[in-house]
Amino acid sequence: MTAKTIGIIGGGQLGRMLAMAAARLNFRTIILEPQADSPAAQVANRQITAAYDDPAALAELARLCDVVTYEFENVPVAAAATLAASVPVYPPPKALEAAQDRLVEKRFINDCGIPTAKFHAVDSQEGLEAALKDFGGQGVLKTRRLGYDGKGQKVFRSPADSAEGAYAALGSVPLILESFVAFEREVSIIAARSTDGTVVAFDPAENVHRNGILHTSTIPASISDATAEAARNAAEKILSSLGYVGVIGIEFFVLADGGLIANEMAPRVHNSGHWTEAACVVSQFEQHIRAVGGLPLGDAGRHSDCVMQNLIGDDILTVPDWLKRKDALVHLYGKTESRPGRKMGHVTVLTAKT
């Protein structure tokens, strides 16, 4: 197979794992990332050290690569569109547009026939107070753009929680207030769509978050076959609507009756899909490389049950103990500095498939 070059915008751990998967399939990778010696660049063929929207860097990336992808959803849409004029960009820039703004995302998901929490756009303190009144004084206030891992949010648990100054406290930027959802558990599904329209989905994972950051993903999730099928169907609707190519992660709330409420989507490989590298023959990272590289998608079946746990901050100190276990796959991200809330690696513990 002739070696092709894949450009990856973003140099974090997701880009690192994409580059590793690409190398196994005889692809070269070039990283565009402003931080020198990024985790991804440590395992890629080359890094272009420049801003994501630097015109000269984008031109060089387009010239050197056969296809370009990205590892995070806050890539400037204009930069992706500029690249797409001269080289295939997967997932398509319109997937970035849909995912970068929480209000646009919610409306898009609803247009696909998939329910979400109720929501109000909030563009002023007065607008926030009116939205809270409509939701009985409760809800989750979020920035519409750039929020992740619990950042850029404020929770109103009861009418007694003061909203005074909340709009300004979140930066006086466009916000969205989402209603609470009475859910039993959180799940996510990782699915891929190829250039020929084939869709393949991994088994849904059941997720537990701590301080707004994913702590564990457990497979299989404690959901019915019907709920799992509904998650797959929702993923296929979203992928098809976007003309998507690559892997996507979609998070859901599971209701008491097994129904699903979509929370958010990420147009990239996803933290809750890291388990696939240990429990499946083809990981989410290889699946993404196959999709954007024009190769057939792999089988998404798992050979084991498992629990994936993130190593966050000082959790990195537990690695020697994890390495002594026979049932654990340890994956570290090449980061030299540990900080509270920073993802340093992950561990997947395997058990016999049930």
Coordinates of C-alpha atoms in Angstrom, one line a residue:
M1 CA 0.0 0.0 0.0
T2 CA 1.4 3.4 -1.0
A3 CA 2.2 5.5 2.0
K4 CA -0.1 8.6 2.3
T5 CA 0.3 11.6 4.6
I6 CA -2.4 12.6 7.1
G7 CA -2.3 16.0 8.6
I8 CA -3.6 16.3 12.2
I9 CA -4.6 19.6 13.6
G10 CA -3.9 19.6 17.3
G11 CA -1.0 18.0 19.2
G12 CA -2.7 16.6 22.4
Q13 CA -3.1 13.0 23.5
L14 CA -5.9 12.3 20.9
G15 CA -3.6 13.4 18.1
R16 CA -0.9 11.3 19.6
M17 CA -3.0 8.2 19.6
L18 CA -4.2 8.9 16.0
A19 CA -0.6 9.2 14.9
M20 CA 0.3 5.9 16.5
A21 CA -2.6 4.2 14.8
A22 CA -1.7 5.8 11.5
A23 CA 1.8 4.5 11.7
R24 CA 0.6 0.9 12.1
L25 CA -1.3 1.3 8.8
N26 CA 1.7 2.8 6.9
F27 CA 0.5 6.4 7.0
R28 CA 2.8 9.3 7.7
T29 CA 1.5 12.1 9.9
I30 CA 2.2 15.8 10.2
I31 CA 1.0 17.7 13.3
L32 CA -0.1 21.3 13.2
E33 CA 0.3 22.6 16.8
P34 CA 1.6 25.9 18.3
Q35 CA 3.1 24.1 21.4
A36 CA 6.6 22.8 20.5
D37 CA 7.3 19.1 21.3
S38 CA 3.6 18.3 21.7
P39 CA 2.5 14.8 22.9
A40 CA 1.4 14.0 19.3
A41 CA 4.6 15.3 17.7
Q42 CA 6.6 12.9 19.9
V43 CA 5.2 10.0 17.7
A44 CA 4.5 11.7 14.4
N45 CA 6.8 12.2 11.4
R46 CA 6.8 16.0 11.7
Q47 CA 5.3 19.0 13.5
I48 CA 4.5 22.4 12.0
T49 CA 4.8 24.7 15.0
A50 CA 2.3 27.5 14.3
A51 CA -1.1 28.7 15.2
Y52 CA -4.0 26.7 13.9
D53 CA -5.1 29.6 11.7
D54 CA -1.7 30.7 10.5
P55 CA -2.0 31.1 6.7
A56 CA 1.5 30.0 5.8
A57 CA 1.2 26.9 8.1
L58 CA -2.1 25.9 6.6
A59 CA -0.7 26.3 3.1
E60 CA 2.2 24.1 4.0
L61 CA 0.0 21.5 5.6
A62 CA -2.3 21.3 2.6
R63 CA 0.7 21.0 0.3
L64 CA 2.3 18.1 2.3
C65 CA -0.8 16.1 3.1
D66 CA -3.2 13.9 1.2
V67 CA -6.0 14.4 3.8
V68 CA -6.3 16.5 6.9
T69 CA -8.2 15.7 10.2
Y70 CA -8.3 17.2 13.7
E71 CA -8.2 16.0 17.3
F72 CA -10.3 18.7 18.9
E73 CA -13.5 20.5 18.0
N74 CA -12.4 24.1 18.5
V75 CA -10.3 24.2 15.4
P76 CA -11.2 27.6 13.7
V77 CA -13.9 26.8 11.1
A78 CA -12.3 29.3 8.7
A79 CA -9.0 27.4 8.9
A80 CA -10.7 24.1 8.1
A81 CA -12.6 25.7 5.2
T82 CA -9.4 27.1 3.8
L83 CA -7.7 23.7 3.9
A84 CA -10.8 22.0 2.4
A85 CA -10.4 24.2 -0.7
S86 CA -7.2 22.3 -1.6
V87 CA -7.2 19.0 0.3
P88 CA -9.9 16.7 1.8
V89 CA -10.7 17.6 5.4
Y90 CA -12.5 15.0 7.5
P91 CA -14.7 15.3 9.4
P92 CA -16.1 18.1 7.2
P93 CA -15.9 21.7 8.4
K94 CA -19.7 21.8 8.8
A95 CA -19.3 19.2 11.6
L96 CA -17.1 21.7 13.4
E97 CA -19.8 24.4 12.9
A98 CA -22.5 22.2 14.4
A99 CA -20.4 21.2 17.4
Q100 CA -18.6 24.4 18.4
D101 CA -21.7 26.3 19.5
R102 CA -23.9 24.5 22.1
L103 CA -27.0 26.3 20.8
V104 CA -26.4 25.4 17.2
E105 CA -25.6 21.8 18.3
K106 CA -28.8 21.4 20.3
R107 CA -30.9 22.7 17.4
F108 CA -29.0 20.4 14.9
I109 CA -29.6 17.3 17.1
N110 CA -33.3 18.2 17.4
D111 CA -33.5 18.6 13.6
C112 CA -32.2 15.0 13.3
G113 CA -35.2 13.9 15.3
I114 CA -33.2 13.3 18.5
P115 CA -34.4 14.8 21.8
T116 CA -32.2 16.9 24.0
A117 CA -32.7 18.8 27.3
K118 CA -34.8 21.9 27.0
F119 CA -32.8 25.0 26.5
H120 CA -32.8 28.8 26.2
A121 CA -30.3 31.1 24.5
V122 CA -29.0 33.6 27.0
D123 CA -27.5 36.9 25.8
S124 CA -28.0 39.1 28.9
Q125 CA -28.5 39.0 32.6
E126 CA -32.2 39.8 32.0
G127 CA -32.4 36.9 29.5
L128 CA -30.8 34.6 32.1
E129 CA -33.4 35.6 34.7
A130 CA -36.3 35.0 32.3
A131 CA -34.9 31.6 31.3
L132 CA -34.4 30.6 34.9
K133 CA -38.0 31.6 35.7
D134 CA -39.2 29.4 32.8
F135 CA -37.2 26.4 34.2
G136 CA -38.4 26.9 37.8
G137 CA -35.1 28.4 39.0
Q138 CA -33.1 25.4 38.0
G139 CA -30.7 24.5 35.2
V140 CA -27.1 24.5 33.9
L141 CA -25.7 27.7 32.5
K142 CA -22.9 27.1 30.0
T143 CA -20.9 29.2 27.6
R144 CA -22.0 28.4 24.1
R145 CA -18.4 28.1 22.9
L146 CA -15.1 26.7 24.2
G147 CA -16.3 25.0 27.3
Y148 CA -15.0 21.5 28.2
D149 CA -14.4 19.2 31.2
G150 CA -16.9 21.2 33.3
K151 CA -15.3 24.6 32.5
G152 CA -17.5 27.6 31.7
Q153 CA -20.5 26.4 33.6
K154 CA -22.7 27.4 36.5
V155 CA -25.3 25.2 38.1
F156 CA -28.6 26.5 39.6
R157 CA -30.0 23.8 41.8
S158 CA -33.0 25.6 43.2
P159 CA -34.8 29.0 43.0
A160 CA -32.8 30.0 46.1
D161 CA -29.6 30.0 44.1
S162 CA -28.8 33.6 43.2
A163 CA -28.4 34.5 39.5
E164 CA -27.0 37.9 40.3
G165 CA -24.0 38.7 38.2
A166 CA -23.9 35.2 36.7
Y167 CA -24.0 36.5 33.1
A168 CA -21.0 38.7 33.7
A169 CA -19.2 36.0 35.8
L170 CA -19.2 33.8 32.7
G171 CA -17.7 36.5 30.6
S172 CA -20.7 38.3 29.2
V173 CA -20.5 36.1 26.2
P174 CA -23.3 34.1 24.5
L175 CA -24.6 31.5 26.9
I176 CA -27.2 28.6 26.9
L177 CA -29.3 27.5 29.9
E178 CA -30.2 23.8 29.8
S179 CA -32.9 22.3 31.9
F180 CA -32.1 19.5 34.3
V181 CA -32.8 15.9 33.1
A182 CA -33.9 13.2 35.5
F183 CA -31.6 10.5 34.3
E184 CA -30.4 7.1 35.6
R185 CA -27.0 7.0 34.0
E186 CA -24.8 8.6 31.3
V187 CA -23.7 6.6 28.3
S188 CA -21.8 7.5 25.1
I189 CA -21.4 5.8 21.7
I190 CA -18.4 5.9 19.4
A191 CA -19.4 5.5 15.8
A192 CA -17.6 5.9 12.4
R193 CA -18.6 6.7 8.9
S194 CA -16.5 5.9 5.9
T195 CA -16.2 7.8 2.6
D196 CA -18.6 5.4 1.0
G197 CA -21.3 6.0 3.7
T198 CA -20.8 2.8 5.7
V199 CA -21.5 3.3 9.4
V200 CA -20.0 1.1 12.2
A201 CA -20.6 1.7 15.9
F202 CA -18.9 0.4 19.0
D203 CA -20.8 -0.8 22.0
P204 CA -22.1 2.0 24.2
A205 CA -20.1 2.8 27.3
E206 CA -21.5 3.8 30.7
N207 CA -19.6 6.9 32.0
V208 CA -19.0 8.4 35.4
H209 CA -17.7 11.9 35.8
R210 CA -15.9 13.6 38.7
N211 CA -15.7 17.4 38.8
G212 CA -16.9 17.6 35.3
I213 CA -14.2 15.3 33.9
L214 CA -14.7 11.7 32.8
H215 CA -13.5 9.3 35.5
T216 CA -14.5 5.9 34.2
S217 CA -16.1 4.2 31.2
T218 CA -17.6 0.8 31.8
I219 CA -18.4 -1.7 29.0
P220 CA -21.0 -3.1 28.8
A221 CA -23.3 -0.3 29.9
S222 CA -26.2 -1.3 32.1
I223 CA -28.8 -0.6 29.4
S224 CA -31.2 -2.7 27.4
D225 CA -30.6 -3.9 23.9
A226 CA -33.3 -1.5 22.7
T227 CA -31.6 1.5 24.3
A228 CA -28.2 0.5 22.8
E229 CA -29.9 0.2 19.4
A230 CA -31.5 3.6 19.8
A231 CA -28.0 5.1 20.5
R232 CA -26.7 3.5 17.3
N233 CA -29.6 4.8 15.3
A234 CA -29.1 8.3 16.6
A235 CA -25.4 8.2 15.7
E236 CA -26.2 7.1 12.2
K237 CA -28.7 9.9 11.7
I238 CA -26.2 12.5 12.9
L239 CA -23.4 11.1 10.8
S240 CA -25.5 10.9 7.6
S241 CA -26.9 14.4 8.1
L242 CA -23.4 15.8 8.2
G243 CA -22.0 13.8 5.3
Y244 CA -19.5 12.8 8.0
V245 CA -16.3 10.9 7.5
G246 CA -14.4 9.7 10.6
V247 CA -15.2 8.9 14.2
I248 CA -17.7 10.8 16.4
G249 CA -18.5 10.6 20.1
I250 CA -22.1 11.3 21.2
E251 CA -23.1 11.5 24.9
F252 CA -26.6 10.6 26.2
F253 CA -28.6 10.7 29.4
V254 CA -30.6 7.4 29.9
L255 CA -34.0 7.9 31.4
A256 CA -35.8 5.6 33.7
D257 CA -37.9 4.1 30.8
G258 CA -34.7 3.5 28.7
G259 CA -35.2 6.5 26.5
L260 CA -32.3 8.7 25.5
I261 CA -31.7 12.4 25.7
A262 CA -28.7 13.5 23.7
N263 CA -26.3 15.7 25.7
E264 CA -23.5 16.6 23.3
M265 CA -21.5 15.4 20.4
A266 CA -17.8 15.6 19.6
P267 CA -16.6 15.4 16.0
R268 CA -13.5 13.5 16.8
V269 CA -12.2 10.5 18.7
H270 CA -13.5 10.6 22.3
N271 CA -12.2 10.0 25.8
S272 CA -15.0 7.5 26.4
G273 CA -13.8 5.4 23.5
H274 CA -10.3 4.8 24.8
W275 CA -11.3 1.4 26.0
T276 CA -11.5 0.2 22.4
E277 CA -7.7 0.0 22.1
A278 CA -7.7 -2.8 24.8
A279 CA -11.0 -4.6 24.3
C280 CA -11.4 -4.5 20.5
V281 CA -9.2 -5.6 17.6
V282 CA -9.7 -2.3 15.9
S283 CA -9.6 0.8 18.2
Q284 CA -11.5 4.0 17.7
F285 CA -8.2 5.6 16.6
E286 CA -7.5 3.0 13.9
Q287 CA -11.2 3.3 12.9
H288 CA -10.8 7.0 12.4
I289 CA -7.6 6.6 10.4
R290 CA -9.3 3.9 8.2
A291 CA -12.2 6.2 7.6
V292 CA -10.2 9.4 6.7
G293 CA -7.6 7.4 4.8
G294 CA -10.2 5.7 2.6
L295 CA -9.7 2.2 4.0
P296 CA -12.5 -0.2 4.9
L297 CA -13.8 0.2 8.4
G298 CA -13.0 -2.5 10.9
D299 CA -15.3 -4.7 12.9
A300 CA -16.3 -2.9 16.1
G301 CA -17.0 -6.0 18.2
R302 CA -15.3 -6.3 21.6
H303 CA -13.5 -9.5 22.8
S304 CA -13.6 -8.4 26.5
D305 CA -15.6 -6.5 29.0
C306 CA -13.6 -3.6 30.6
V307 CA -13.4 -0.5 32.7
M308 CA -11.3 2.5 31.4
Q309 CA -10.1 4.9 34.0
N310 CA -8.5 8.3 33.4
L311 CA -5.3 9.1 35.1
I312 CA -5.8 12.8 36.1
G313 CA -3.2 15.0 37.8
D314 CA -1.4 13.1 40.6
D315 CA -3.1 9.8 39.5
I316 CA 0.1 9.5 37.5
L317 CA 1.8 8.5 40.7
T318 CA -0.2 5.2 40.7
V319 CA 1.3 4.0 37.4
P320 CA 3.8 1.6 39.1
D321 CA 1.0 -0.2 40.8
W322 CA -1.1 -0.4 37.6
L323 CA 1.9 -1.8 35.8
K324 CA 2.0 -4.8 38.2
R325 CA -1.4 -5.9 37.2
K326 CA -1.9 -8.6 34.6
D327 CA -5.3 -7.4 33.5
A328 CA -4.5 -3.7 32.9
L329 CA -3.3 -1.9 29.8
V330 CA -1.6 1.4 30.7
H331 CA -1.4 4.2 28.2
L332 CA 0.5 7.4 29.1
Y333 CA 0.4 10.6 27.1
G334 CA 4.0 11.9 27.1
K335 CA 3.2 14.9 29.3
T336 CA 6.0 16.0 31.5
E337 CA 4.0 18.2 33.9
S338 CA 1.2 17.0 36.1
R339 CA -1.5 19.5 37.1
P340 CA -4.8 19.2 38.8
G341 CA -7.4 18.2 36.3
R342 CA -4.9 17.4 33.6
K343 CA -5.3 14.1 31.8
M344 CA -2.0 12.3 32.0
G345 CA -3.0 8.9 30.7
H346 CA -5.5 6.1 31.1
V347 CA -5.8 2.5 32.2
T348 CA -8.1 -0.1 30.9
V349 CA -8.8 -3.2 33.0
L350 CA -10.1 -6.2 31.1
T351 CA -12.4 -9.0 32.3
A352 CA -14.0 -11.9 30.5
K353 CA -16.8 -10.9 28.1
T354 CA -20.3 -11.5 29.5

